[in-house]
GROMACS .gro file of C-alpha atoms in nm:
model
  325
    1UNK     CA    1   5.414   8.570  11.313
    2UNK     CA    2   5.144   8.254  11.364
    3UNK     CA    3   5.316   7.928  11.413
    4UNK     CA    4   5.159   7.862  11.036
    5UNK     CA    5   5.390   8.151  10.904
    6UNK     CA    6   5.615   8.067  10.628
    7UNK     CA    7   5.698   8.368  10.483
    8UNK     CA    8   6.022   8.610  10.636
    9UNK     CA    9   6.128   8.914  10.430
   10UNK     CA   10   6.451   8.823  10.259
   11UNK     CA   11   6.638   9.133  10.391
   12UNK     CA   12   6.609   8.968  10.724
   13UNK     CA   13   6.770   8.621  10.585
   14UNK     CA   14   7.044   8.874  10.431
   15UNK     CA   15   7.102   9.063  10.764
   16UNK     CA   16   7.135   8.732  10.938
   17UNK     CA   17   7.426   8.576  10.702
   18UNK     CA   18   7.584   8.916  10.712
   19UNK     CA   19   7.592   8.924  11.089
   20UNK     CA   20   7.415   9.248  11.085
   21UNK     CA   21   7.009   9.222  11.213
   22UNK     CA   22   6.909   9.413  11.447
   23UNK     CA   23   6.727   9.214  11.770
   24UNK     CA   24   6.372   9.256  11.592
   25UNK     CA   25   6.525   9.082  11.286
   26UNK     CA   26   6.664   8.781  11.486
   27UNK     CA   27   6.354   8.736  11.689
   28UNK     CA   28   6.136   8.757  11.351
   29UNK     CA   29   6.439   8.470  11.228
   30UNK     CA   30   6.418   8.239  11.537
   31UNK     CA   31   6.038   8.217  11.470
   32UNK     CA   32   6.055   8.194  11.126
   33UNK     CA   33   6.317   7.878  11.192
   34UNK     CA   34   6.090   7.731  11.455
   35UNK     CA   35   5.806   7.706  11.289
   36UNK     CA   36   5.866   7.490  11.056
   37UNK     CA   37   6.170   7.231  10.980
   38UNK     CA   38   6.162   7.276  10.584
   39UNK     CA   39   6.244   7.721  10.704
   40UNK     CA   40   6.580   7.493  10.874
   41UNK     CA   41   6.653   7.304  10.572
   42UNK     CA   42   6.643   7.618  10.340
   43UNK     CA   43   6.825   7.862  10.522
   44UNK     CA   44   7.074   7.594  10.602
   45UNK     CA   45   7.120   7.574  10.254
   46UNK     CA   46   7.137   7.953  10.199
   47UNK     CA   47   7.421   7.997  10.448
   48UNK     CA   48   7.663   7.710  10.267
   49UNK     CA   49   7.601   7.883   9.949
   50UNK     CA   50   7.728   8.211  10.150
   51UNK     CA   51   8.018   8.020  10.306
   52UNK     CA   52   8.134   7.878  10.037
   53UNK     CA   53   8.144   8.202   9.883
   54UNK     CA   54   8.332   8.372  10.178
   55UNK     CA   55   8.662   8.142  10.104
   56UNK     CA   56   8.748   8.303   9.769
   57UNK     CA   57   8.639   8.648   9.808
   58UNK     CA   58   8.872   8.887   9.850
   59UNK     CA   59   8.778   9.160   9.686
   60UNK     CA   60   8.548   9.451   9.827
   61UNK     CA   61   8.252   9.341  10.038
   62UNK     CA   62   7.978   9.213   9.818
   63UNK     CA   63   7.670   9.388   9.814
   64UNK     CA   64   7.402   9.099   9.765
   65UNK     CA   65   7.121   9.299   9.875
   66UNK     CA   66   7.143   9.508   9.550
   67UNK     CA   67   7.256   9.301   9.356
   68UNK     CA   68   6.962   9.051   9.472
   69UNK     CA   69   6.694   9.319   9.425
   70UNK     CA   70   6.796   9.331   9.072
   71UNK     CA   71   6.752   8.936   9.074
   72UNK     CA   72   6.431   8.969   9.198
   73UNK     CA   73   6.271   9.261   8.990
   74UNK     CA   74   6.369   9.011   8.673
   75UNK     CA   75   6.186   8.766   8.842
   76UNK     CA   76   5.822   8.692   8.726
   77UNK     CA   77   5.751   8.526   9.057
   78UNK     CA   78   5.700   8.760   9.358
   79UNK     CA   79   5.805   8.664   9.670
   80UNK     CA   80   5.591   8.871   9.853
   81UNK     CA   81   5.251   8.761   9.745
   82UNK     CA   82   4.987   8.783  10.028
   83UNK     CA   83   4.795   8.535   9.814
   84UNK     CA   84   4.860   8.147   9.837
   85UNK     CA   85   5.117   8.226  10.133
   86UNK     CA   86   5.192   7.861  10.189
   87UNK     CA   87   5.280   7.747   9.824
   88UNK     CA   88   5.462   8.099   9.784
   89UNK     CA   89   5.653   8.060  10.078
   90UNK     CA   90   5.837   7.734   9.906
   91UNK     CA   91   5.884   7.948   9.577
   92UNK     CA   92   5.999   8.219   9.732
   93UNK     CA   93   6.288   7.986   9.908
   94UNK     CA   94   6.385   7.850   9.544
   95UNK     CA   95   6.348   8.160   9.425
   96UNK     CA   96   6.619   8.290   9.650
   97UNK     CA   97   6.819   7.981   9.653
   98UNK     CA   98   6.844   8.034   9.288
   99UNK     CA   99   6.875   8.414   9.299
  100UNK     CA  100   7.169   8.433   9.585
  101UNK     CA  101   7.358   8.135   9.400
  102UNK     CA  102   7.343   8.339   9.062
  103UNK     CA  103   7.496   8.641   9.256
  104UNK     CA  104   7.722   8.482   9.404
  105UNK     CA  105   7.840   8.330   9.107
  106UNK     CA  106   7.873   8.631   8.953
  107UNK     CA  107   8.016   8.840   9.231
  108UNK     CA  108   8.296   8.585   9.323
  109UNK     CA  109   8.364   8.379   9.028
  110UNK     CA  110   8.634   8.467   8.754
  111UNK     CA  111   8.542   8.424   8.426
  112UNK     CA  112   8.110   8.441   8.495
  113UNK     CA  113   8.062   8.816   8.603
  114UNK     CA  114   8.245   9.115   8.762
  115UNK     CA  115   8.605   8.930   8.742
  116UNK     CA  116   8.833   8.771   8.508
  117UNK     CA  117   9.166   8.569   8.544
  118UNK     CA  118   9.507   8.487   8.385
  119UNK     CA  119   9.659   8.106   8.461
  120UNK     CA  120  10.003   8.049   8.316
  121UNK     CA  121  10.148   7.708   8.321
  122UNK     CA  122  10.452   7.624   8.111
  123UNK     CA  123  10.484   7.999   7.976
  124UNK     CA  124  10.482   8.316   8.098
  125UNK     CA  125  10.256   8.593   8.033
  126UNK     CA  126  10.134   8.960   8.136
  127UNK     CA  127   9.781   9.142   8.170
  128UNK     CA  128   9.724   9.485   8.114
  129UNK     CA  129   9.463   9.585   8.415
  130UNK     CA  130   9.198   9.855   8.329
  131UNK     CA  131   9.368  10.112   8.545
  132UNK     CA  132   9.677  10.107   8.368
  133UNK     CA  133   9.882   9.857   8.576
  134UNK     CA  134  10.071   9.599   8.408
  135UNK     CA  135  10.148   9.278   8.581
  136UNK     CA  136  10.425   8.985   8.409
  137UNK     CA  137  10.331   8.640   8.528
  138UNK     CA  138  10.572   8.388   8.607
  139UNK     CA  139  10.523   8.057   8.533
  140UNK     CA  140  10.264   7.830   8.696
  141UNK     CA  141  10.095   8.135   8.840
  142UNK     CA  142   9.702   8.287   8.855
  143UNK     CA  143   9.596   8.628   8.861
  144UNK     CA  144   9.204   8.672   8.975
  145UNK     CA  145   9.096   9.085   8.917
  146UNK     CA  146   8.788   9.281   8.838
  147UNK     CA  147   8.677   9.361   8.487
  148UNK     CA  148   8.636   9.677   8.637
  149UNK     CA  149   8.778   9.837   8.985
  150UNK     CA  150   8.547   9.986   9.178
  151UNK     CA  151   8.543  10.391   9.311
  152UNK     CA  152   8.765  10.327   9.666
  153UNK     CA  153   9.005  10.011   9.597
  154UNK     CA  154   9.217   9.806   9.323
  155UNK     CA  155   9.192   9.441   9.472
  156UNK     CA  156   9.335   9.195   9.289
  157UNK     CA  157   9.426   8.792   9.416
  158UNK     CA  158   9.779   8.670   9.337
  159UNK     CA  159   9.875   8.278   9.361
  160UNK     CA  160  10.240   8.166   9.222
  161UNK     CA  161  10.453   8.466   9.108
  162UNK     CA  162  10.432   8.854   8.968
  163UNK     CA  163  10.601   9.174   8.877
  164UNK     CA  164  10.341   9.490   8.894
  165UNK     CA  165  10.437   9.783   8.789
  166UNK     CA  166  10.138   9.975   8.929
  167UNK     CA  167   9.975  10.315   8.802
  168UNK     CA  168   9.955  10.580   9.032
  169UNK     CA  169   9.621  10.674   9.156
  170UNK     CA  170   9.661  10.791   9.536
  171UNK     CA  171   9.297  10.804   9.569
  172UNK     CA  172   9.239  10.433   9.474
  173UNK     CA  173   9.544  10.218   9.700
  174UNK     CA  174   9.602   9.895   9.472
  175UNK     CA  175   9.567   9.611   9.721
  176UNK     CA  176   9.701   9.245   9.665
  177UNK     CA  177   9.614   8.903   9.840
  178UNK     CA  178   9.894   8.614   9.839
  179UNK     CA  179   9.881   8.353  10.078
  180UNK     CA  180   9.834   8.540  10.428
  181UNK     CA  181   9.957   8.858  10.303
  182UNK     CA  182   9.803   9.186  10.216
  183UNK     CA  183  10.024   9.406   9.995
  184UNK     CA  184   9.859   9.781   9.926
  185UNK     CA  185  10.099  10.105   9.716
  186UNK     CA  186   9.971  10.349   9.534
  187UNK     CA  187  10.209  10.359   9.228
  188UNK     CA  188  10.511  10.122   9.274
  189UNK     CA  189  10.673   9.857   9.130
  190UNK     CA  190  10.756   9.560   9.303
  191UNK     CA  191  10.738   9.198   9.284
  192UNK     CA  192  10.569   8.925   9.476
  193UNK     CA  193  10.644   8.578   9.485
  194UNK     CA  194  10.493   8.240   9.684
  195UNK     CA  195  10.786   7.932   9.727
  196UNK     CA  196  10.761   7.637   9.795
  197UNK     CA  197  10.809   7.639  10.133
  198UNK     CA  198  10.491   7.853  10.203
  199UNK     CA  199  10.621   8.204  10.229
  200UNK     CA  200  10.561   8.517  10.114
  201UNK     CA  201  10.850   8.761   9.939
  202UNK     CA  202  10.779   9.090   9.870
  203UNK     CA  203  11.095   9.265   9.725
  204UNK     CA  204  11.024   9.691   9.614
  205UNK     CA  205  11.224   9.810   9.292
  206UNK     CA  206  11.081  10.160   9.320
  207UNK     CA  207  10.790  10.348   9.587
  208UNK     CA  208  10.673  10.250   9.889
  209UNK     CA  209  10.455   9.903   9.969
  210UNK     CA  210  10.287   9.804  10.292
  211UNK     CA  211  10.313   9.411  10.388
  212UNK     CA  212  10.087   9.253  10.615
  213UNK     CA  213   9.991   8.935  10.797
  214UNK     CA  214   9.606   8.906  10.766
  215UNK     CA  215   9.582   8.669  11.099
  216UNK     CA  216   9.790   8.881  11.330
  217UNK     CA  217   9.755   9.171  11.139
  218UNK     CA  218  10.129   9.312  11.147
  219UNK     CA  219  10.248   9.536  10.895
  220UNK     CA  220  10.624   9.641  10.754
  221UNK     CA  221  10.695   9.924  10.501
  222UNK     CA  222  10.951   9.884  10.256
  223UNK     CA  223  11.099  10.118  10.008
  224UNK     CA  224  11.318  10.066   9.672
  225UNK     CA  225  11.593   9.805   9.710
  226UNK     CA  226  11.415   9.660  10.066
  227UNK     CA  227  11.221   9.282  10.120
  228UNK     CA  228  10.958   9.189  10.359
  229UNK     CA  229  10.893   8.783  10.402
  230UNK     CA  230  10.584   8.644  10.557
  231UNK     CA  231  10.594   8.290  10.665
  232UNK     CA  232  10.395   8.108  10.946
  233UNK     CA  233  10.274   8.480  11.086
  234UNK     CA  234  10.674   8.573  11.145
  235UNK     CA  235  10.731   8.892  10.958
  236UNK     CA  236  11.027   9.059  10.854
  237UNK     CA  237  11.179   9.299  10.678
  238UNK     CA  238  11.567   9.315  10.509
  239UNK     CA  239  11.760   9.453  10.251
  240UNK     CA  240  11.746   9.289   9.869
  241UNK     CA  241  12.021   9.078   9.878
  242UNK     CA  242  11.879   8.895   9.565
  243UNK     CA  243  12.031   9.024   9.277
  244UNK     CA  244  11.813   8.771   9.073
  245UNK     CA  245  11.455   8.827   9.217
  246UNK     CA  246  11.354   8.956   8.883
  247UNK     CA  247  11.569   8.706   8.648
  248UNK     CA  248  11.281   8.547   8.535
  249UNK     CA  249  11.111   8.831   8.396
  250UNK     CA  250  11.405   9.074   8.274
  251UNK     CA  251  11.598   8.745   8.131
  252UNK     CA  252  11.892   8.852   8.328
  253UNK     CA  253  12.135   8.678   8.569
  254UNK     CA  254  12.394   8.814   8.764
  255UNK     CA  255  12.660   8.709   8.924
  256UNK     CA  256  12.910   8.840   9.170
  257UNK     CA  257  13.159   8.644   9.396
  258UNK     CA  258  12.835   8.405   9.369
  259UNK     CA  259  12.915   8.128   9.552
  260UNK     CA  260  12.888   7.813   9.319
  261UNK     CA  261  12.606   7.611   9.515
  262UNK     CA  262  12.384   7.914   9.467
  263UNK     CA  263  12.462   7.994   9.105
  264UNK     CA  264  12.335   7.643   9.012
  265UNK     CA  265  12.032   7.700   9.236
  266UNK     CA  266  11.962   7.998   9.003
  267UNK     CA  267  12.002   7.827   8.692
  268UNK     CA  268  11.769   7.557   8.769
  269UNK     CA  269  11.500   7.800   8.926
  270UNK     CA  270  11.536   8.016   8.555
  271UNK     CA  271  11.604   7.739   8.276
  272UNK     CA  272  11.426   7.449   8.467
  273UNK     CA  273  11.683   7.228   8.471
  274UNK     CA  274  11.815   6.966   8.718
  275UNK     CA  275  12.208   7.006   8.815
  276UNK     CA  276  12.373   6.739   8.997
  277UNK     CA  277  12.693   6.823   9.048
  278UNK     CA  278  13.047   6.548   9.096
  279UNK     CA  279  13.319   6.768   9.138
  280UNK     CA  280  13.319   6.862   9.496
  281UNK     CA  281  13.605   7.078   9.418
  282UNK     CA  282  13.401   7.378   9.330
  283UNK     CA  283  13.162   7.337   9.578
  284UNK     CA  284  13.396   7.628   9.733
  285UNK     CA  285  13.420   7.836   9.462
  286UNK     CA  286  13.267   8.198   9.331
  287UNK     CA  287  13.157   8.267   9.000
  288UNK     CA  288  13.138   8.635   8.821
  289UNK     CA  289  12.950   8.649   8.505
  290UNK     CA  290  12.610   8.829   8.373
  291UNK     CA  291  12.361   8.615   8.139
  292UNK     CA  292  12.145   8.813   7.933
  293UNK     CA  293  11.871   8.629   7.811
  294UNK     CA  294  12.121   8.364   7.686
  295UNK     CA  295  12.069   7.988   7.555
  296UNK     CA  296  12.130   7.768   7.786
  297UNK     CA  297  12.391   7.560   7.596
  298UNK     CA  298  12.636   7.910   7.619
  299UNK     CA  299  12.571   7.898   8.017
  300UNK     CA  300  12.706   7.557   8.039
  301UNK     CA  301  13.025   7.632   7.812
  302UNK     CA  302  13.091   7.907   8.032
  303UNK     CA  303  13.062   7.706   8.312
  304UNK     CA  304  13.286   7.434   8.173
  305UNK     CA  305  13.546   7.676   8.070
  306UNK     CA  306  13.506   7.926   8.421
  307UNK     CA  307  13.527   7.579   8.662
  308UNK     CA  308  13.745   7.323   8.463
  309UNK     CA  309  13.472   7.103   8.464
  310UNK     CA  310  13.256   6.830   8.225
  311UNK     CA  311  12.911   6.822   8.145
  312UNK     CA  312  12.656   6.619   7.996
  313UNK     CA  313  12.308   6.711   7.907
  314UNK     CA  314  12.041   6.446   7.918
  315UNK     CA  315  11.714   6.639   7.860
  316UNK     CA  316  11.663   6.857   8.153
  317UNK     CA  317  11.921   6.694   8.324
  318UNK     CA  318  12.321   6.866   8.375
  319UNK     CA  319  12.541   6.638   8.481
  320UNK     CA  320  12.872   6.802   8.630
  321UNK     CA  321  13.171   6.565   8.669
  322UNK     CA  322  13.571   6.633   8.697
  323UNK     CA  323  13.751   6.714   8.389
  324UNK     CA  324  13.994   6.420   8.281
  325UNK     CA  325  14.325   6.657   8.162
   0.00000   0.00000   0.00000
C-alpha cells in the first residue's frame, strides 16, 4: 500500500474491532492508519460505534460481517471501486459508518430488529417467548429477548424481577443475564429477582439451574426448594427459607411463627404500603395466617384483631399505635 492509499478492505477493519486479524491484516491496518489522519478519525469513529454496542449485548456473538455484506449488496455505492480511489475511499468510510451503525442498531437494539422488550412500571405483566417459555414480570421490571432464538442458545436480559417457567429443550440451554449473574436450565421454573441492595436471588421451584458470577466466573447448582445469591462477586448457595419469594406473582402470603417485624416487611414489599409501627409491644411477637390474594383493608383487620392493636390509613400510609381498652 503507497503512502497515497486510502482504501483497506472492510473485513480487515472488522477483524481488527473483533480482535481477530491475522499479522498481515494489522500490518495492512497500521498503514492504512498512517497514511492518512482522516483513516484515524474514521476508524476511531467505527470502534465507539462498536463499543458502545458491546455494553448491552448479551445475547449470542453478533455476526456483523454477514450481516454487513447484506448492507453492502443493498448499497448502490461500491466500496471497492478501482476507479476515483480517493473520492471512493471517503464514501466508502460513510458508507460503512452508516452500514455498521444500521447493524448494530438492529442487532442490539430492542424494539428496531432481531429483539423486542417488555417494561412494567406500576403493573405487572407476562410474555409468552417463542419457544414456549412464559415469564410473569414484577413490577418496575424489563425483559430484553429475541423475536426469534437462534439454533444453539435462548438468551434473554432480565433487569428488576421474574418468574420463568421455562420449556424444555435440552438441546437449546435457556440462558439469563441479571446484574453480574448468568443463570442457564433447560426446563425449570424458578425465579429471579434484583434488590435494592445490588444482589442477585435466584430461588428454584422445580429442575435444576446453574448460577454464576460473570467477573470471577464461579458457579453453584441448585435444585427445587434451594437459593443461590450473588452480591459483590460473593456467591452462595442455601435453602429457601422464603416462604414469600413468589407472593407477588401467586397473590399469596404466608405466614408461620412469622416474626412481626418481618410480616410488615412483607406487606409493604406486596401492597406497597408504608407501616410505621407505635406499639413496641409486638415488636416480639409471631403471627400465623395465609392471605390469598386478599384486599388490603381485610389484612389490616386481621392484624388489628390478631395483635390488639389500632390503625389508621392515610393513603399508602399504616399507622400502628396501642389500642386504648
Amino acid at each position: 500500500m503507497n503512502k497515497n492509499e486510502q482504501h483497506i478492505d472492510e473485513q480487515i477493519l472488522l477483524s481488527i474491532l473483533n480482535q481477530k486479524a491475522s499479522e498481515q491484516d494489522v500490518e495492512t491496518f497500521e498503514k492504512w492508519m498512517a497514511s492518512n489522519p482522516e483513516n484515524k478519525a474514521a476508524f476511531d469513529k467505527m470502534r465507539k460505534i462498536w463499543e458502545k454496542s458491546s455494553e448491552i449485548e448479551v445475547f449470542d456473538k453478533i455476526d456483523v460481517a454477514a450481516d454487513w455484506n447484506l448492507v453492502k449488496s443493498k448499497s448502490s455505492a461500491s466500496v471497492k471501486s478501482r476507479k476515483l480511489r480517493v473520492f471512493m475511499s471517503y464514501a466508502a468510510s460513510i458508507v460503512f459508518l452508516i452500514g455498521l451503525s444500521f447493524v448494530l442498531l438492529y442487532e442490539t437494539t430492542p424494539g428496531y430488529g432481531k429483539l423486542a422488550q417488555q417494561k412494567t412500571e406500576i403493573n405487572k405483566d407476562q410474555v409468552l417467548l417463542t419457544d414456549g417459555t412464559q415469564v410473569y414480570l414484577n413490577q418496575n421490571s424489563r425483559l430484553v429477548y429475541p423475536k426469534h432464538f437462534g439454533s444453539k442458545k435462548r438468551n434473554v436480559k432480565l433487569e428488576g424481577e421474574a418468574y420463568f417457567q421455562v420449556k424444555s429443550d435440552p438441546s437449546k440451554p435457556f440462558i439469563i443475564t441479571s446484574g453480574n449473574a448468568i443463570i442457564e436450565v433447560l426446563g425449570t421454573a424458578f425465579n429471579v429477582r434484583n434488590d435494592e441492595n445490588g444482589r442477585t436471588i435466584v430461588t428454584v421451584e422445580s429442575g435444576k439451574v446453574s448460577l454464576t458470577d460473570q467477573q470471577t466466573k464461579k458457579v453453584v447448582y441448585l435444585t427445587k426448594g434451594e437459593k443461590g445469591i450473588l452480591h459483590n462477586s460473593n456467591l452462595t448457595e442455601s435453602e429457601n427459607d422464603e416462604p414469600n419469594f413468589d407472593a407477588w406473582k401467586t397473590g399469596i402470603l404466608r405466614f408461620n411463627k412469622t416474626p412481626i417485624p418481618v410480616v410488615f416487611k412483607y406487606i409493604e414489599d406486596y401492597y406497597g404500603v408504608k407501616i410505621t409501627n407505635r406499639c413496641e409491644r409486638i415488636d416480639t411477637l409471631t403471627f400465623n395466617s395465609i392471605f390469598d390474594n386478599d384486599d388490603i383493608k381485610d389484612v389490616i383487620s386481621e392484624l388489628e384483631l390478631h395483635l390488639n392493636v389500632k390503625t389508621v390509613r392515610r393513603g399508602k400510609h399504616v399507622i400502628i399505635s396501642e389500642r386504648n381498652n
